XYZ file of C-alpha atoms in Angstrom:
149
model
C 171.869 -23.486 9.072
C 174.345 -24.679 6.507
C 178.010 -23.555 6.795
C 179.001 -22.025 3.557
C 182.693 -22.511 2.717
C 184.362 -19.788 0.697
C 184.440 -22.320 -2.216
C 180.570 -22.216 -2.561
C 180.086 -20.152 -5.759
C 176.644 -18.885 -4.857
C 177.840 -17.651 -1.455
C 181.036 -16.184 -2.934
C 178.958 -14.279 -5.407
C 176.580 -13.072 -2.665
C 179.416 -11.826 -0.478
C 181.081 -9.989 -3.379
C 178.120 -7.874 -4.196
C 178.908 -4.320 -3.246
C 177.153 -2.200 -2.417
C 173.646 -3.193 -1.760
C 171.552 -0.036 -1.717
C 168.345 -1.241 -3.314
C 166.263 -4.359 -2.893
C 166.770 -5.019 -6.576
C 170.490 -5.448 -5.781
C 169.615 -8.691 -4.013
C 169.526 -11.710 -6.386
C 166.201 -13.644 -6.453
C 166.265 -16.701 -4.251
C 168.954 -15.408 -1.956
C 168.432 -17.312 1.366
C 166.900 -15.130 4.007
C 169.663 -16.178 6.466
C 172.250 -14.653 4.082
C 170.136 -11.365 3.909
C 169.826 -11.321 7.701
C 173.542 -11.947 8.233
C 174.454 -9.057 5.936
C 171.837 -6.824 7.494
C 173.402 -7.601 10.876
C 176.836 -6.658 9.665
C 175.633 -3.268 8.353
C 173.556 -2.656 11.442
C 176.592 -3.402 13.711
C 178.679 -0.997 11.635
C 176.026 1.749 12.188
C 175.976 0.961 15.899
C 179.738 1.094 16.223
C 180.104 4.291 14.280
C 177.943 5.947 16.922
C 177.692 9.708 16.365
C 180.548 9.768 13.837
C 178.095 10.384 10.912
C 180.840 10.737 8.286
C 182.595 7.453 9.219
C 180.879 5.306 6.519
C 178.618 7.792 4.863
C 175.067 6.548 4.197
C 176.167 3.085 2.760
C 175.451 1.046 5.931
C 172.044 2.774 6.512
C 171.071 2.312 2.841
C 172.183 -1.269 2.955
C 170.040 -1.950 6.125
C 167.043 -0.386 4.430
C 167.463 -2.313 1.170
C 168.217 -5.656 2.829
C 165.216 -5.136 5.144
C 162.907 -4.456 2.188
C 164.291 -7.516 0.352
C 163.606 -9.723 3.501
C 160.131 -8.189 3.941
C 159.389 -8.913 0.285
C 160.593 -12.446 0.359
C 158.862 -13.292 3.579
C 155.598 -11.787 2.148
C 155.835 -14.262 -0.751
C 155.834 -17.140 1.668
C 152.902 -16.047 3.828
C 150.254 -17.789 1.685
C 152.210 -21.087 1.175
C 152.989 -21.196 4.897
C 149.342 -20.541 5.792
C 148.423 -23.450 3.454
C 151.123 -25.657 5.200
C 149.895 -24.753 8.650
C 146.247 -25.487 7.823
C 147.049 -28.796 6.024
C 149.046 -29.820 9.081
C 146.173 -29.349 11.407
C 146.578 -25.806 12.761
C 143.315 -24.078 13.624
C 142.366 -20.825 11.927
C 142.729 -19.121 15.329
C 146.273 -20.409 15.644
C 147.060 -19.192 12.128
C 145.488 -15.779 12.622
C 147.509 -15.450 15.855
C 150.771 -16.361 14.216
C 150.063 -13.720 11.449
C 148.861 -11.190 14.139
C 145.570 -10.735 12.326
C 141.908 -11.711 12.437
C 140.671 -15.108 11.308
C 138.811 -13.730 8.251
C 142.008 -11.959 7.091
C 144.039 -15.173 7.463
C 141.404 -16.973 5.369
C 141.420 -14.275 2.791
C 145.218 -14.476 2.610
C 144.919 -18.277 1.831
C 142.272 -17.683 -0.765
C 144.299 -14.916 -2.525
C 147.381 -17.095 -2.486
C 145.409 -20.077 -3.993
C 143.825 -17.916 -6.676
C 147.167 -16.446 -7.592
C 148.757 -19.964 -7.703
C 145.955 -21.125 -9.989
C 146.371 -18.139 -12.288
C 150.125 -18.915 -12.391
C 149.212 -22.483 -13.434
C 147.053 -21.220 -16.266
C 149.832 -18.886 -17.448
C 152.591 -19.792 -19.824
C 154.786 -22.633 -18.482
C 158.306 -21.709 -17.362
C 160.925 -23.783 -19.153
C 158.144 -26.146 -20.229
C 156.976 -26.772 -16.698
C 153.704 -25.569 -15.398
C 153.883 -23.766 -12.033
C 151.113 -23.103 -9.439
C 147.995 -25.074 -8.642
C 145.858 -27.127 -10.948
C 142.054 -26.747 -10.811
C 141.842 -29.781 -8.497
C 144.661 -28.516 -6.210
C 143.021 -25.043 -6.187
C 139.686 -26.549 -5.135
C 141.478 -28.601 -2.349
C 142.979 -25.380 -0.936
C 139.716 -23.561 -1.009
C 138.149 -26.501 0.702
C 140.316 -25.648 3.720
C 138.405 -22.413 4.137
C 135.152 -22.707 6.010
C 132.011 -21.522 4.171
C 133.875 -21.304 0.911
């Protein structure tokens, strides 16, 4: 993990955000490690306050909820691309399904849904003049990783 000095503007901005009580308070592309660190700080504050319910009010609990939801959402966005990476690198469908704690058909459906979404993204309006997502050929190559597709 990278050590972020106080001079790092992105990290300084992140640490200055107060309070975080909604997932929307978290800027997009905030590294998960930063979210987890902050969640840990609020979680520890809750633990240390014990039964003194009025010590911090609801701020730490709300921050834990909001940061947890932001992490869940971010990690959810990575599921499809990580499934694709695992399959391209030789993982079996059984290994992928086990890593996702799901059945093989569900893991395969996850990859198909991700590929379809990435292809729709490519067909949409480019962002800053650059297309995002998967071309038709790249989309087909991903679908070819799914048996009987």
